Coordinates of C-alpha atoms in Angstrom, one line a residue:
X1 CA 97.1 48.5 70.6
X2 CA 98.5 48.7 74.1
X3 CA 97.4 46.5 77.0
X4 CA 95.4 49.3 78.6
X5 CA 93.3 49.8 75.5
X6 CA 92.7 46.1 75.2
X7 CA 91.6 45.8 78.8
X8 CA 89.3 48.8 78.5
X9 CA 87.7 47.3 75.4
X10 CA 87.2 44.1 77.3
X11 CA 85.3 45.9 80.0
X12 CA 83.2 47.9 77.5
X13 CA 82.1 44.6 75.9
X14 CA 81.0 43.3 79.4
X15 CA 79.0 46.3 80.7
X16 CA 76.8 44.5 83.2
X17 CA 79.8 42.7 84.8
X18 CA 81.9 45.8 84.9
X19 CA 79.0 47.9 86.4
X20 CA 78.2 45.4 89.1
X21 CA 81.9 45.0 90.1
X22 CA 82.7 48.7 90.1
X23 CA 79.4 49.7 91.8
X24 CA 79.7 47.1 94.7
X25 CA 83.4 47.9 95.3
X26 CA 82.6 51.7 95.2
X27 CA 79.8 51.3 97.7
X28 CA 82.1 49.4 100.1
X29 CA 84.9 52.0 99.8
X30 CA 82.4 54.9 100.2
X31 CA 80.9 53.4 103.3
X32 CA 84.3 52.7 104.9
X33 CA 85.7 56.1 104.2
X34 CA 82.5 58.0 105.0
X35 CA 81.6 56.3 108.3
X36 CA 85.1 56.5 109.6
X37 CA 85.5 60.2 108.7
X38 CA 82.0 61.1 110.1
X39 CA 82.7 59.3 113.4
X40 CA 86.2 60.9 113.8
X41 CA 84.7 64.4 112.9
X42 CA 81.8 64.2 115.3
X43 CA 84.1 63.0 118.1
X44 CA 86.6 65.8 117.5
X45 CA 83.7 68.3 117.3
X46 CA 82.2 67.3 120.6
X47 CA 85.5 67.1 122.4
X48 CA 86.6 70.5 121.0
X49 CA 83.2 71.9 122.2
X50 CA 84.0 71.2 125.9
X51 CA 86.4 74.1 126.2
X52 CA 87.8 74.3 129.7
X53 CA 84.7 72.7 131.3
X54 CA 85.5 69.7 133.6
X55 CA 82.2 69.4 135.4
X56 CA 78.6 70.5 134.9
X57 CA 76.1 70.7 137.7
X58 CA 72.4 70.8 137.1
X59 CA 69.0 69.3 138.1
X60 CA 68.7 65.6 138.8
X61 CA 68.2 63.4 135.7
X62 CA 70.3 61.9 133.0
X63 CA 74.0 63.0 133.3
X64 CA 74.4 62.5 129.5
X65 CA 71.4 64.7 128.9
X66 CA 72.8 67.3 131.2
X67 CA 76.1 67.4 129.3
X68 CA 74.4 67.4 125.9
X69 CA 72.0 70.2 126.9
X70 CA 74.3 72.5 129.0
X71 CA 77.7 71.9 127.4
X72 CA 77.0 71.0 123.7
X73 CA 73.5 72.6 123.6
X74 CA 71.9 69.9 121.5
X75 CA 69.3 68.6 124.0
X76 CA 66.7 69.8 126.4
X77 CA 67.7 70.7 130.0
X78 CA 67.0 68.4 132.9
X79 CA 65.5 71.3 134.9
X80 CA 66.6 74.3 137.0
X81 CA 68.6 74.8 140.1
X82 CA 68.9 77.6 142.6
X83 CA 71.1 80.5 141.7
X84 CA 72.4 80.6 145.3
X85 CA 74.3 77.4 144.6
X86 CA 76.8 79.5 142.5
X87 CA 78.0 81.4 145.5
X88 CA 78.4 78.2 147.5
X89 CA 80.5 76.6 144.8
X90 CA 82.7 79.6 144.4
X91 CA 83.8 79.3 148.1
X92 CA 85.1 75.8 147.5
X93 CA 89.0 75.9 147.4
X94 CA 89.2 73.1 144.9
X95 CA 87.2 75.1 142.3
X96 CA 89.0 77.3 139.9
X97 CA 86.2 78.9 137.9
X98 CA 82.4 78.8 138.1
X99 CA 80.2 79.9 135.2
X100 CA 76.4 79.8 135.7
X101 CA 74.2 79.5 132.6
X102 CA 70.5 79.9 132.0
X103 CA 68.6 79.4 128.8
X104 CA 65.1 78.5 127.5
X105 CA 64.6 80.9 124.6
X106 CA 65.7 81.1 121.0
X107 CA 66.0 83.4 118.0
X108 CA 65.2 81.6 114.7
X109 CA 66.2 78.3 116.4
X110 CA 69.5 79.6 117.9
X111 CA 69.7 79.3 121.7
X112 CA 70.0 82.4 123.8
X113 CA 72.2 81.7 126.8
X114 CA 72.4 84.0 129.8
X115 CA 75.7 83.8 131.7
X116 CA 78.7 85.9 132.9
X117 CA 81.8 87.1 131.1
X118 CA 83.5 83.9 132.1
X119 CA 81.3 82.0 129.5
X120 CA 83.3 83.4 126.6
X121 CA 86.6 82.6 128.3
X122 CA 85.5 78.9 128.6
X123 CA 85.6 78.8 124.8
X124 CA 88.5 81.2 124.3
X125 CA 86.1 83.5 122.3
X126 CA 87.3 87.0 121.4
X127 CA 85.3 89.9 120.0
X128 CA 85.4 90.5 116.3
X129 CA 83.5 93.8 116.7
X130 CA 81.5 95.7 119.3
X131 CA 81.8 95.0 123.0
X132 CA 80.7 92.5 125.7
X133 CA 77.3 92.6 127.4
X134 CA 77.1 95.2 130.1
X135 CA 73.4 95.7 130.6
X136 CA 70.3 93.6 130.6
X137 CA 68.7 92.9 127.1
X138 CA 72.1 93.2 125.3
X139 CA 73.5 90.3 123.4
X140 CA 76.7 89.2 121.7
X141 CA 76.3 86.9 118.6
X142 CA 78.3 83.8 117.9
X143 CA 80.0 84.1 114.5
X144 CA 77.8 81.5 112.7
X145 CA 74.6 83.3 113.8
X146 CA 76.0 86.7 112.7
X147 CA 76.7 85.3 109.2
X148 CA 73.5 83.4 108.7
X149 CA 71.0 85.9 110.4
X150 CA 72.4 89.1 108.9
X151 CA 72.2 90.8 112.3
X152 CA 74.8 93.5 112.9
X153 CA 76.0 95.5 115.9
X154 CA 73.2 97.9 116.8
X155 CA 70.4 95.7 115.4
X156 CA 67.6 94.5 117.6
X157 CA 65.7 91.2 117.6
X158 CA 62.8 89.5 119.6
X159 CA 63.3 86.1 121.2
X160 CA 60.8 83.3 121.3
X161 CA 60.1 80.9 124.2
X162 CA 61.5 77.4 123.9
X163 CA 64.5 75.9 122.2
X164 CA 63.0 75.5 118.7
X165 CA 62.1 78.2 116.3
X166 CA 58.5 79.5 116.6
X167 CA 56.7 82.8 116.2
X168 CA 53.8 82.0 118.5
X169 CA 55.3 82.6 121.9
X170 CA 57.4 85.6 121.2
X171 CA 58.5 87.8 124.1
X172 CA 57.6 91.5 124.1
X173 CA 61.1 92.8 124.9
X174 CA 63.8 93.0 122.2
X175 CA 67.5 92.3 122.5
X176 CA 70.1 94.7 121.2
X177 CA 73.2 93.3 119.5
X178 CA 76.3 94.9 121.0
X179 CA 79.0 92.6 119.8
X180 CA 80.0 89.7 117.5
X181 CA 82.5 87.0 118.4
X182 CA 85.3 85.8 116.2
X183 CA 84.9 82.2 114.8
X184 CA 86.0 79.7 117.3
X185 CA 84.7 76.5 115.6
X186 CA 83.1 75.6 119.0
X187 CA 79.6 75.6 120.4
X188 CA 79.6 79.3 121.2
X189 CA 79.6 80.1 117.4
X190 CA 76.0 79.1 117.3
X191 CA 74.8 80.7 120.5
X192 CA 73.5 84.2 121.4
X193 CA 75.1 85.2 124.6
X194 CA 73.5 87.6 127.1
X195 CA 73.6 88.1 130.9
X196 CA 71.5 86.3 133.5
X197 CA 69.5 89.4 134.1
X198 CA 68.2 89.4 130.6
X199 CA 66.9 85.8 130.9
X200 CA 65.2 86.5 134.1
X201 CA 63.7 89.7 132.8
X202 CA 62.1 88.2 129.7
X203 CA 60.6 85.5 131.9
X204 CA 59.2 88.2 134.2
X205 CA 61.5 87.3 137.0
X206 CA 62.6 90.8 137.6
X207 CA 63.7 94.1 136.0
X208 CA 66.8 95.6 134.3
X209 CA 69.6 95.4 136.8
X210 CA 72.6 97.1 135.4
X211 CA 75.8 95.3 136.0
X212 CA 79.6 96.0 135.6
X213 CA 82.0 94.1 133.5
X214 CA 83.5 91.6 135.9
X215 CA 80.6 91.6 138.4
X216 CA 77.7 90.5 136.2
X217 CA 76.2 88.3 138.9
X218 CA 77.2 90.3 141.9
X219 CA 74.1 92.5 142.1
X220 CA 71.8 89.6 141.3
X221 CA 72.8 87.5 144.4
X222 CA 70.2 89.3 146.4
X223 CA 67.4 87.2 144.9
X224 CA 67.8 83.7 146.3
X225 CA 64.6 82.5 144.7
X226 CA 66.0 82.9 141.2
X227 CA 67.0 79.9 139.2
X228 CA 69.6 78.9 136.5
X229 CA 69.9 75.9 134.3
X230 CA 73.4 74.7 135.1
X231 CA 76.8 75.6 136.4
X232 CA 80.0 75.0 134.4
X233 CA 83.0 74.2 136.6
X234 CA 86.7 73.9 136.2
X235 CA 89.1 72.8 139.0
X236 CA 92.4 73.9 140.4
X237 CA 93.7 70.4 140.7
X238 CA 92.7 66.7 140.1
X239 CA 91.5 66.4 143.6
X240 CA 88.4 68.4 142.9
X241 CA 87.6 66.2 139.9
X242 CA 87.9 63.1 142.1
X243 CA 85.8 64.3 145.1
X244 CA 83.3 67.0 144.1
X245 CA 81.1 65.1 141.7
X246 CA 80.6 62.2 144.1
X247 CA 79.8 64.6 147.0
X248 CA 77.3 66.6 145.0
X249 CA 75.5 63.5 143.7
X250 CA 75.3 61.9 147.2
X251 CA 74.6 64.9 149.4
X252 CA 72.6 67.4 147.4
X253 CA 69.4 67.5 145.3
X254 CA 71.5 68.4 142.2
X255 CA 73.6 66.1 140.0
X256 CA 77.2 66.6 138.7
X257 CA 78.3 65.1 135.4
X258 CA 81.8 64.9 133.9
X259 CA 81.6 65.9 130.2
X260 CA 84.6 63.9 129.0
X261 CA 83.4 60.7 130.8
X262 CA 79.9 61.0 129.5
X263 CA 81.1 61.6 125.9
X264 CA 83.3 58.6 126.1
X265 CA 80.3 56.5 127.2
X266 CA 78.3 58.0 124.3
X267 CA 81.1 57.2 121.8
X268 CA 81.3 53.6 123.1
X269 CA 77.6 53.2 122.3
X270 CA 77.8 54.8 118.9
X271 CA 81.0 52.9 118.2
X272 CA 78.9 49.7 118.1
X273 CA 76.9 51.1 115.2
X274 CA 80.1 52.4 113.4
X275 CA 81.6 48.9 113.7
X276 CA 78.5 47.3 112.4
X277 CA 78.4 49.5 109.3
X278 CA 82.1 49.0 108.8
X279 CA 81.6 45.2 108.9
X280 CA 78.8 45.5 106.4
X281 CA 81.1 47.5 104.1
X282 CA 83.9 44.9 104.5
X283 CA 81.4 42.2 103.5
X284 CA 80.4 44.2 100.5
X285 CA 84.1 44.6 99.7
X286 CA 84.6 40.9 99.8
X287 CA 81.6 40.3 97.6
X288 CA 82.9 42.8 95.1
X289 CA 86.3 41.3 95.0
X290 CA 84.8 37.8 94.5
X291 CA 82.8 39.2 91.6
X292 CA 86.0 40.6 90.1
X293 CA 87.7 37.3 90.6
X294 CA 84.9 35.3 89.0
X295 CA 84.6 37.6 86.1
X296 CA 88.4 37.6 85.4
X297 CA 88.6 33.8 86.0
X298 CA 85.7 33.2 83.6
X299 CA 87.3 35.5 81.0
X300 CA 90.6 33.5 81.2
X301 CA 88.7 30.3 80.6
X302 CA 86.5 31.6 77.8
X303 CA 89.4 33.2 76.0
X304 CA 91.9 30.4 76.5
X305 CA 92.2 29.8 72.8
X306 CA 93.0 33.5 72.0
X307 CA 95.5 33.6 74.9
X308 CA 97.1 30.3 73.7
X309 CA 97.5 31.8 70.2
X310 CA 99.2 34.9 71.6
X311 CA 101.7 32.6 73.4
X312 CA 102.4 30.7 70.1
X313 CA 103.1 34.0 68.4
X314 CA 105.7 35.0 71.0
X315 CA 103.7 36.5 73.8
X316 CA 105.1 35.9 77.2
X317 CA 103.2 35.0 80.4
X318 CA 103.9 38.4 81.7
X319 CA 102.2 40.0 78.7
X320 CA 99.1 37.9 79.2
X321 CA 99.2 38.7 82.9
X322 CA 99.2 42.4 82.1
X323 CA 96.2 42.1 79.7
X324 CA 94.1 40.4 82.3
X325 CA 95.5 42.2 85.3
X326 CA 95.0 45.7 83.8
X327 CA 91.3 44.9 83.4
X328 CA 91.1 44.3 87.1
X329 CA 93.2 47.3 87.9
X330 CA 91.0 49.5 85.8
X331 CA 88.0 48.4 87.8
X332 CA 89.8 49.0 91.1
X333 CA 90.9 52.5 90.0
X334 CA 87.3 53.3 88.9
X335 CA 86.0 52.0 92.2
X336 CA 88.4 54.1 94.2
X337 CA 87.3 57.2 92.3
X338 CA 83.6 56.6 92.7
X339 CA 84.1 55.4 96.3
X340 CA 85.6 58.8 97.2
X341 CA 82.8 60.5 95.3
X342 CA 80.1 58.5 97.2
X343 CA 81.8 59.2 100.6
X344 CA 81.8 62.9 99.8
X345 CA 78.1 62.9 98.8
X346 CA 77.2 60.9 101.9
X347 CA 79.2 63.2 104.2
X348 CA 77.6 66.3 102.6
X349 CA 74.1 64.8 103.2
X350 CA 74.8 63.9 106.9
X351 CA 76.5 67.3 107.6
X352 CA 73.4 69.1 106.3
X353 CA 71.1 66.8 108.2
X354 CA 73.1 67.4 111.4
X355 CA 73.0 71.1 110.8
X356 CA 69.3 71.2 110.3
X357 CA 68.7 69.1 113.4
X358 CA 71.1 70.8 115.8
X359 CA 72.0 74.2 114.2
X360 CA 75.6 73.1 114.1
X361 CA 78.2 72.6 111.4
X362 CA 80.5 69.6 111.5
X363 CA 84.1 70.4 110.6
X364 CA 85.2 67.3 108.7
X365 CA 88.4 65.9 110.0
X366 CA 90.5 63.6 107.8
X367 CA 92.3 60.8 109.7
X368 CA 95.2 60.2 107.2
X369 CA 96.4 57.0 109.0
X370 CA 92.9 55.5 109.1
X371 CA 92.2 56.4 105.5
X372 CA 95.5 54.9 104.3
X373 CA 94.9 51.8 106.3
X374 CA 91.4 51.4 104.7
X375 CA 92.7 52.0 101.2
X376 CA 95.6 49.5 101.8
X377 CA 93.0 46.8 102.8
X378 CA 90.9 47.5 99.7
X379 CA 93.9 47.4 97.4
X380 CA 95.4 44.2 99.0
X381 CA 92.1 42.3 98.8
X382 CA 91.5 43.5 95.2
X383 CA 95.1 42.5 94.1
X384 CA 94.7 39.1 95.7
X385 CA 91.5 38.6 93.7
X386 CA 93.2 39.6 90.5
X387 CA 96.2 37.4 91.1
X388 CA 94.1 34.4 91.9
X389 CA 92.0 34.9 88.7
X390 CA 95.0 34.9 86.4
X391 CA 97.0 32.1 88.0
X392 CA 95.4 29.5 85.6
X393 CA 97.5 31.1 82.9
X394 CA 100.6 29.5 84.5
X395 CA 99.1 26.1 84.1
X396 CA 97.7 26.6 80.6
X397 CA 98.4 23.7 78.2
X398 CA 98.8 25.5 74.9
X399 CA 98.9 22.4 72.7
X400 CA 95.8 20.8 74.3
X401 CA 93.8 24.1 74.0
X402 CA 94.8 24.5 70.3
X403 CA 94.0 20.9 69.4
X404 CA 90.6 21.0 71.2
X405 CA 89.6 24.1 69.2
X406 CA 90.9 22.8 65.9

C-alpha cells in the first residue's frame, strides 16, 4: 500500500478532524479569492464605465451621488439644471465635448436617457442594427436590454415614471425602437437612449420637435426654461480639468464633479471593508493551519509506537515524513478545491444580487498576480504547519518508545 493510500485511510478514520481542518481552510481560501476578485471586478467595471467623461456638471448636492447617478446610473439624481447652461459650456475654449443628459423614466427598471448623438460616442457604442434616433419618441436599446426584454427594431413600448419598475405611473405616449447597440460592456448596454425632445415630451414640456442627425439639440435651444439632469464634459487639455470644476463650484449654482476622483474616494472607503474581510480570512487561515498542525502532531504522538516499529523494519525518516506529510498535503489540496468552489458560489451570489439591485452585470476580472500571491501565502503557511508537526520524528527515541510499550 503506497503512502497516499495510507494517508487517505488515516483521514477517513478521523472524519471530524479532517472535516474541520478542510472546511476552515476552504472558507479562508474562498473568502480571500472571492473578496479580492469581487473588489477588482467592481473597480474595473466602474472605471470602464466612465468612457471619455472627465467632468460631470449637475445640481448642487453630493458629488459622489452626481457621479453615480449621471455617469454610472446606479443612484438617484441630485436635481435638474437649466438646459441653457449647455450652450454656455460649449463656448468655453477648454472644453472638447459637451453631452447633455436628461432622465427620470424607465422601462421594466431600465433607465431611459435623453441625450444627443454624442452620448453613444462617449462609450464608443456602435449600432448592431437599425439607426440612431432622429425624431422624438424614438429609442435605441443597449445590448443587454435588447437581449433580456425581447424588444426588436420596429417594436414599441411604454415608459413609466421614476427610476424603478412600476406600472402605476405609465405615460400615455409610446417609444419606437429604431436601433440596437452592439455590446460595449459599459453602462450604455443597460440604458435606453433617446433624444432630449422625447424626455421633455413625455413630461409634457413640449411637443415633437423633429431634429437632424448632428443637431439634436439645435432646435431645442429656443426654450430656455427647459431643464436637463446633467452635463457630461471632456476637455481639450489638462488646464480645463484643473480650472473649470473649481470655477463652477465657486461661481455658479451648479456643482462639478470629477468621476475618477470620486470613484477613487469611494474605493478608499470600500477598501477598508475589503481589508477587514481579508484580515478575517487570514485569521481563519491561521486557525485552520493550527488545527492541521495540532491534528498531525497529535497523530505523531499517538502513533509513535507504530512509527518506531516501521523504523526498526528498515523504514527511513523520509518515508515516515511522507506518510504524515501526505496527510497534510491531502487536506491542503482538498481545501484548495473547495476554496475555489466556495469563491465561485459566493461570486455568483453577489453578481446576481448586484444585477437585481442595479440592473447591471459585473464582468468578473481575474487578477493573476493577486491570486498567485494569495495561493502562495496559503501554501507556505500550510507547509510550515505540516513541517512543524512532523519534526518530532527527528527526535524520536526508538528504543525508549518500544520499551515503554512492551
